[in-house]
PDB file of C-alpha atoms in Angstrom:
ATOM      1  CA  UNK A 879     143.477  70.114  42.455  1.00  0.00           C
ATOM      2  CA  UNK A 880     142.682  67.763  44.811  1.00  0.00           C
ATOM      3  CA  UNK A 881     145.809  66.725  46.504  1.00  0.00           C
ATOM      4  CA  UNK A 882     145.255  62.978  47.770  1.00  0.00           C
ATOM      5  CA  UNK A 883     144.055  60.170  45.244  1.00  0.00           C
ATOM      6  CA  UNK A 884     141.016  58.791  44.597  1.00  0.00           C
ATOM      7  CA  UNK A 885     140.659  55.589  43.677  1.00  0.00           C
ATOM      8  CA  UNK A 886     139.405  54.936  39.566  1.00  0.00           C
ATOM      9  CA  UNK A 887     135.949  53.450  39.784  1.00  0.00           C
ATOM     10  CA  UNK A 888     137.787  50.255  39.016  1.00  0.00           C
ATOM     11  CA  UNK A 889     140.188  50.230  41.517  1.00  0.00           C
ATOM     12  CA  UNK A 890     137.739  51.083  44.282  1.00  0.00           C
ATOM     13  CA  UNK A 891     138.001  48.404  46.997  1.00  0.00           C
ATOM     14  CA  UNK A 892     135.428  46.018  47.993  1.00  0.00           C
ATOM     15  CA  UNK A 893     134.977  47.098  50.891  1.00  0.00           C
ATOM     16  CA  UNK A 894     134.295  50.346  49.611  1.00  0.00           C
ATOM     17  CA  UNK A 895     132.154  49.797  46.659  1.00  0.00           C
ATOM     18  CA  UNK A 896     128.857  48.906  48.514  1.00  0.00           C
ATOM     19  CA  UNK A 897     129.209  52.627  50.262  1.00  0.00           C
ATOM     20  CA  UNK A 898     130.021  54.250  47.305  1.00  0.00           C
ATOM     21  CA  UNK A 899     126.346  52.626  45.871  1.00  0.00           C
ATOM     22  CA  UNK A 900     124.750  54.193  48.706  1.00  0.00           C
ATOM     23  CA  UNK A 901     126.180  57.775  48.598  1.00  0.00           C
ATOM     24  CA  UNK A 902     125.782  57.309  44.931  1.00  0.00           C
ATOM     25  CA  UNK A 903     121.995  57.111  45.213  1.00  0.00           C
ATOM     26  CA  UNK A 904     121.803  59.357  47.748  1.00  0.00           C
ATOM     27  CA  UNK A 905     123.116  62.523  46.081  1.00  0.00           C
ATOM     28  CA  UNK A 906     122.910  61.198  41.822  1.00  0.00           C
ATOM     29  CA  UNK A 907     126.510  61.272  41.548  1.00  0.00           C
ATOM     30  CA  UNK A 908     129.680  60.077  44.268  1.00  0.00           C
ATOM     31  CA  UNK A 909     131.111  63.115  45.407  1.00  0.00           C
ATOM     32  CA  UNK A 910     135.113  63.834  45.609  1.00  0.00           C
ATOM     33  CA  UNK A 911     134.888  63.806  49.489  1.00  0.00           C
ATOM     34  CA  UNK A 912     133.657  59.907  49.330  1.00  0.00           C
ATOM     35  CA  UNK A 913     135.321  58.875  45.958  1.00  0.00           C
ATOM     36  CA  UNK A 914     138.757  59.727  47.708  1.00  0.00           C
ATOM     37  CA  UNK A 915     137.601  58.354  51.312  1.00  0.00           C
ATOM     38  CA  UNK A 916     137.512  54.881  49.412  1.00  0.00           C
ATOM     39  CA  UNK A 917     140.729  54.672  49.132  1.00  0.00           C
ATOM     40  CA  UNK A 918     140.590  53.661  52.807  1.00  0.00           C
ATOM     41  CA  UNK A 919     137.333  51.465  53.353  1.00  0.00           C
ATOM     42  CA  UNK A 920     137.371  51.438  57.204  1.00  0.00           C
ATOM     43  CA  UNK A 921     138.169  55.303  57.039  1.00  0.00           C
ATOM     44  CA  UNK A 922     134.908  55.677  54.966  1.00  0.00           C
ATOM     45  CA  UNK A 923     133.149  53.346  56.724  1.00  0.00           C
ATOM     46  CA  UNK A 924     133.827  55.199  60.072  1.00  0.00           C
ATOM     47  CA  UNK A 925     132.149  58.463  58.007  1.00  0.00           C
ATOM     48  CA  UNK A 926     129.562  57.433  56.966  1.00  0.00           C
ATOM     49  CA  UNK A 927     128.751  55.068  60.212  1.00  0.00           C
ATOM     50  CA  UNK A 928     129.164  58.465  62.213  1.00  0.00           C
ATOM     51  CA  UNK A 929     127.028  60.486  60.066  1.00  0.00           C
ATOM     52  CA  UNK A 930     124.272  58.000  60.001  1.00  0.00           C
ATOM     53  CA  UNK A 931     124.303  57.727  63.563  1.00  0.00           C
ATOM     54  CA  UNK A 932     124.476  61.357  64.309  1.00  0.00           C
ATOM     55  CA  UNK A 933     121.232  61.822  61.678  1.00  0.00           C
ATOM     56  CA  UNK A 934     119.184  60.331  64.667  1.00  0.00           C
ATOM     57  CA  UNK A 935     120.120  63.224  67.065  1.00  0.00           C
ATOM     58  CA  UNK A 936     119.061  66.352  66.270  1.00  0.00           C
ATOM     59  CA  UNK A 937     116.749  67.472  63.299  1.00  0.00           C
ATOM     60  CA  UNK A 938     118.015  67.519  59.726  1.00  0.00           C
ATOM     61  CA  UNK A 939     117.990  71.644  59.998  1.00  0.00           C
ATOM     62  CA  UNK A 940     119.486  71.762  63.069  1.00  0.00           C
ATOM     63  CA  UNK A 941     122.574  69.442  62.130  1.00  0.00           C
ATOM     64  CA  UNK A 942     123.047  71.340  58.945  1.00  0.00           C
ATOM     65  CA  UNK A 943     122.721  74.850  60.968  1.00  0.00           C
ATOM     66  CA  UNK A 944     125.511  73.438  62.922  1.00  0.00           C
ATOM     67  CA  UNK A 945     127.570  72.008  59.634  1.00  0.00           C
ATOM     68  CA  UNK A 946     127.425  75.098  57.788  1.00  0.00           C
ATOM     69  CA  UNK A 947     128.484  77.387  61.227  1.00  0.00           C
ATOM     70  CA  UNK A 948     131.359  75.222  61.546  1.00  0.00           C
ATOM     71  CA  UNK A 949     132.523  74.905  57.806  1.00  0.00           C
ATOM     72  CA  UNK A 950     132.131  78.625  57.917  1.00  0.00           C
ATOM     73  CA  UNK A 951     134.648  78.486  61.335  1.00  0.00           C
ATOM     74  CA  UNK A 952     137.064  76.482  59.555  1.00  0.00           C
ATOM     75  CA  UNK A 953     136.765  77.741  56.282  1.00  0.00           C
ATOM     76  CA  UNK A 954     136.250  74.480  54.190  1.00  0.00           C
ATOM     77  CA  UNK A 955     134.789  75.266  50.985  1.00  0.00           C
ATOM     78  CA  UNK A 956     134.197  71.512  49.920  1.00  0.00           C
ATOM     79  CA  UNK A 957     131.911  71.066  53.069  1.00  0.00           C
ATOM     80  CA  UNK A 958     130.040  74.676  52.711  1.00  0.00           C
ATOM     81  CA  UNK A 959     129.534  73.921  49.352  1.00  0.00           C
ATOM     82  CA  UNK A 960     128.377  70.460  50.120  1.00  0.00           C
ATOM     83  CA  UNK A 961     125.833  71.737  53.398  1.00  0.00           C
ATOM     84  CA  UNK A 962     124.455  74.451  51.124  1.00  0.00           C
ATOM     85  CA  UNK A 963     123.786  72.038  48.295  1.00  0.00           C
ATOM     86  CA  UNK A 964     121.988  69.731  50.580  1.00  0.00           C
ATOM     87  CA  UNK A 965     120.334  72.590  53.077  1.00  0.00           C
ATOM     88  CA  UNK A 966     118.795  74.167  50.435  1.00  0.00           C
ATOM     89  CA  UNK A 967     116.568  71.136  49.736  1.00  0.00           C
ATOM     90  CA  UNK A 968     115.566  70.846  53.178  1.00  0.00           C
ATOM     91  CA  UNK A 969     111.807  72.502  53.641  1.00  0.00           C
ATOM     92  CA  UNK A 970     111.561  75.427  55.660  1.00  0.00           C
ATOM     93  CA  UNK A 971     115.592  76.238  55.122  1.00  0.00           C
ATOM     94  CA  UNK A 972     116.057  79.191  52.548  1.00  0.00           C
ATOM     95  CA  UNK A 973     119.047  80.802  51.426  1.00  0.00           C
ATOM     96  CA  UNK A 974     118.813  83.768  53.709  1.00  0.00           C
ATOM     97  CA  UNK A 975     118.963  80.996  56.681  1.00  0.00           C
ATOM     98  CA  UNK A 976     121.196  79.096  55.223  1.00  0.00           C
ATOM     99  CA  UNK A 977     123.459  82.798  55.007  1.00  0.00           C
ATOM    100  CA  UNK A 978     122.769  83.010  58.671  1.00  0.00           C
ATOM    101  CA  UNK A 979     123.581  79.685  59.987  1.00  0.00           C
ATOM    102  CA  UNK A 980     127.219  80.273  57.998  1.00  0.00           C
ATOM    103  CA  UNK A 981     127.347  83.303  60.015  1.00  0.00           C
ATOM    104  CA  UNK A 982     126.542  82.054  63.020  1.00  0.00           C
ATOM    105  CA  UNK A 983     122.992  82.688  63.347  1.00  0.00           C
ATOM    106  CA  UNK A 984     119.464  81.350  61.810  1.00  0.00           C
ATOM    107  CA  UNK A 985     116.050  82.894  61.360  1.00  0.00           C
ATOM    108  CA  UNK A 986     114.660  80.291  64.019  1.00  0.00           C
ATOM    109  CA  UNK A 987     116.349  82.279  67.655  1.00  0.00           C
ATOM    110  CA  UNK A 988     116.366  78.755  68.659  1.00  0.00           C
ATOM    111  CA  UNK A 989     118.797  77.467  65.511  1.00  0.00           C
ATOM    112  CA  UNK A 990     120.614  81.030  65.752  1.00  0.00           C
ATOM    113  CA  UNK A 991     122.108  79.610  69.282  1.00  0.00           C
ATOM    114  CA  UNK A 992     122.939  76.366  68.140  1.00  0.00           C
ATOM    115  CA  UNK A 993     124.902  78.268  65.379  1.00  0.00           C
ATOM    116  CA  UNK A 994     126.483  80.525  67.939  1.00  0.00           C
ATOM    117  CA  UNK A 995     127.255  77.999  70.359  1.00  0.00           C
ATOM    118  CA  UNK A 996     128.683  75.622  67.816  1.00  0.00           C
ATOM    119  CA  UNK A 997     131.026  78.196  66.482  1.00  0.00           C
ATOM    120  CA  UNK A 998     131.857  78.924  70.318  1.00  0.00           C
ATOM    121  CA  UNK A 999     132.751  74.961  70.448  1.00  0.00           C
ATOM    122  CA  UNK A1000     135.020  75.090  67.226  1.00  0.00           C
ATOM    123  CA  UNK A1001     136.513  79.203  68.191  1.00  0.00           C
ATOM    124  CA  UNK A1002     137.671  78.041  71.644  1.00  0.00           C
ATOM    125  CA  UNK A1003     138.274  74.431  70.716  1.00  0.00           C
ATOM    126  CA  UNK A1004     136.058  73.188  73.029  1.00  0.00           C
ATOM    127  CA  UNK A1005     136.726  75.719  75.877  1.00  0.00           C
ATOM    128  CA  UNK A1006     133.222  77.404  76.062  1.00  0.00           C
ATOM    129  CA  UNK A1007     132.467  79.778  78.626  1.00  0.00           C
ATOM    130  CA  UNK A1008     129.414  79.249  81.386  1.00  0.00           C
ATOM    131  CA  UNK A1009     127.819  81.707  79.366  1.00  0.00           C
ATOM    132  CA  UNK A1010     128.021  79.986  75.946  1.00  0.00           C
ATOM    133  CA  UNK A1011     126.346  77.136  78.277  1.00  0.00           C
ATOM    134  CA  UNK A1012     123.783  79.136  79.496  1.00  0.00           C
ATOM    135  CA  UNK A1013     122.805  80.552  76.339  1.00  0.00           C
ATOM    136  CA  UNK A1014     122.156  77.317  74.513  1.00  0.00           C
ATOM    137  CA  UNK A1015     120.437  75.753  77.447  1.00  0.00           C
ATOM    138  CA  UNK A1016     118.405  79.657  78.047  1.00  0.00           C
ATOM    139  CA  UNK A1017     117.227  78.705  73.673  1.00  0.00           C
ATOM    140  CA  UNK A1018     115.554  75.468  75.092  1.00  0.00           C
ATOM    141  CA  UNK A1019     118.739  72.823  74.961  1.00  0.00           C
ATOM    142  CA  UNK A1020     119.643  70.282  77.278  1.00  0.00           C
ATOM    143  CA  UNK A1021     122.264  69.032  78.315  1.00  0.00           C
ATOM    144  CA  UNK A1022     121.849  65.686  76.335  1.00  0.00           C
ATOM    145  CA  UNK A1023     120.919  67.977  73.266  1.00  0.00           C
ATOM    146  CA  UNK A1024     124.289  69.908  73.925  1.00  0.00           C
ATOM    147  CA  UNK A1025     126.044  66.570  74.039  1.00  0.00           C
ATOM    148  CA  UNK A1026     124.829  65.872  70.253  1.00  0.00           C
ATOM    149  CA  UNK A1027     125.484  69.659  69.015  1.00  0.00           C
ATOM    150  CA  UNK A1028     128.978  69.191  69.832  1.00  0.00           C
ATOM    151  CA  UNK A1029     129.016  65.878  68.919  1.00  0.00           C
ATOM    152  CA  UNK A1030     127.921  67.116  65.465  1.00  0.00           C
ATOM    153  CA  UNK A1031     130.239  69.619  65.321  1.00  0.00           C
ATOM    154  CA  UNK A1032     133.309  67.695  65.851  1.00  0.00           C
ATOM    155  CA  UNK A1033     131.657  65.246  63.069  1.00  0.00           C
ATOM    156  CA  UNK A1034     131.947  68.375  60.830  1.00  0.00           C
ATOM    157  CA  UNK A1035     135.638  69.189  61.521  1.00  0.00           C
ATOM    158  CA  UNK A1036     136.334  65.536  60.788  1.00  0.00           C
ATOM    159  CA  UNK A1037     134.977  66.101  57.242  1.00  0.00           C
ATOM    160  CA  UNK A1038     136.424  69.749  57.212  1.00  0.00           C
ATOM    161  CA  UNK A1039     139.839  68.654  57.986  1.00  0.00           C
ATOM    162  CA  UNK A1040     139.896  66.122  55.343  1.00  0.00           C
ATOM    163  CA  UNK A1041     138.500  68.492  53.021  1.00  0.00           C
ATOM    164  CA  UNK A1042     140.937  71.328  53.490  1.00  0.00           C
ATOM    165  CA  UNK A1043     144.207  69.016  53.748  1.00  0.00           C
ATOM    166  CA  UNK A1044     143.067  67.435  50.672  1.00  0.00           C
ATOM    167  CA  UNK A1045     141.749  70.736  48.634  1.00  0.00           C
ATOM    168  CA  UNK A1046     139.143  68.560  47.559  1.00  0.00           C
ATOM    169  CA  UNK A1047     138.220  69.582  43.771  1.00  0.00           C
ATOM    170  CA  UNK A1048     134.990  70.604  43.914  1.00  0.00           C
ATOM    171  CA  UNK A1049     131.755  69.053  42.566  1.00  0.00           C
ATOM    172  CA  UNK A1050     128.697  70.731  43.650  1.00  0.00           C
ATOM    173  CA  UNK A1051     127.819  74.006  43.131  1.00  0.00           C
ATOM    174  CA  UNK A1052     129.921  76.445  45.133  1.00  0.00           C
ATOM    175  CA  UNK A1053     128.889  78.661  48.225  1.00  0.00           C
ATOM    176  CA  UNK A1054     129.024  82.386  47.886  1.00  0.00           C
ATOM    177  CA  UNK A1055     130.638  84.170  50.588  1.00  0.00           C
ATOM    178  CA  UNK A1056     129.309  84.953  54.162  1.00  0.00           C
ATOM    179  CA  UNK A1057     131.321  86.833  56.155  1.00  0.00           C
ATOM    180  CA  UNK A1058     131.463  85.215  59.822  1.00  0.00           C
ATOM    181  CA  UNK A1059     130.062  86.778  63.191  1.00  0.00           C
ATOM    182  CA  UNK A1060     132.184  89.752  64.480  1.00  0.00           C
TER     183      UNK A1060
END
């Protein structure tokens, strides 16, 4: 049970409503995540400002690669639920890459060290090694690229620590397990 309150649909404030109407449409339903982020509109507004921004960076794959490595990391089940739901509609992104990316890795070598490194970034807490560096930037990346992968990343803990402090009920259809990269 999800242990901070969501507003009733009622109660939602103002300057929450609007966003709710837009994640609403987006998905066919609110999810928990957003229903209880409206109980703080600027908290929800920074959220979803951050994720729209941070859609313009990297490739929708890509970004969700790096969401579900990093869920995986921090074992959130509301966001690997949540990535897999919304990865698996994604062309070109089946459920064996979407296993992959959980475990650190993708069927595209280029995706697999975006995974890797991403997991690196979370692991070490931002401590990577020159040779995390060099093997993002040796799958193609630069160093503006690099900037946005961690970037996303530390999007996804935002959403990952809310999730797991809250145990956010879930209310998509749930991940199976992955194990993570040995």
């Amino acid at each position: 049970m999800s242990r901070l309150n969501a507003p009733s649909p009622d109660d939602v404030p103002d300057g929450a409503k609007g966003i709710l109407d837009n994640v609403g449409a987006q998905f066919g339903f609110v999810p928990n995540m957003f229903a209880t982020l409206a109980s703080n509109p600027a908290v929800l507004d920074v959220v979803m400002t951050l994720q729209g921004t941070l859609s313009r960076v990297l490739d929708a794959k890509t970004r969700h690669t790096i969401a579900l490595a990093v869920s995986q990391a921090n074992g959130c089940d509301y966001c690997l639920a949540m990535h897999t739901h919304v990865s698996s509609g994604l062309p070109g992104m089946s459920s064996d890459d979407i296993d992959l990316a959980r475990a650190g890795s993708s069927i595209d070598p280029k995706r697999a060290a975006v995974a890797r490194f991403a997991q690196q970034v979370v692991e070490s807490r931002g401590q990577v090694s020159d040779a995390d560096l060099a093997a993002v930037r040796g799958a193609g990346y630069t160093d503006p690229q690099i900037l946005a992968i961690v970037t996303v990343a530390v999007q996804v803990l935002l959403t990952n620590f809310i999730n797991n402090v809250n145990q956010t009920d879930n209310d998509i259809p749930t991940a199976s397990s992955v194990g993570t990269r040995g």
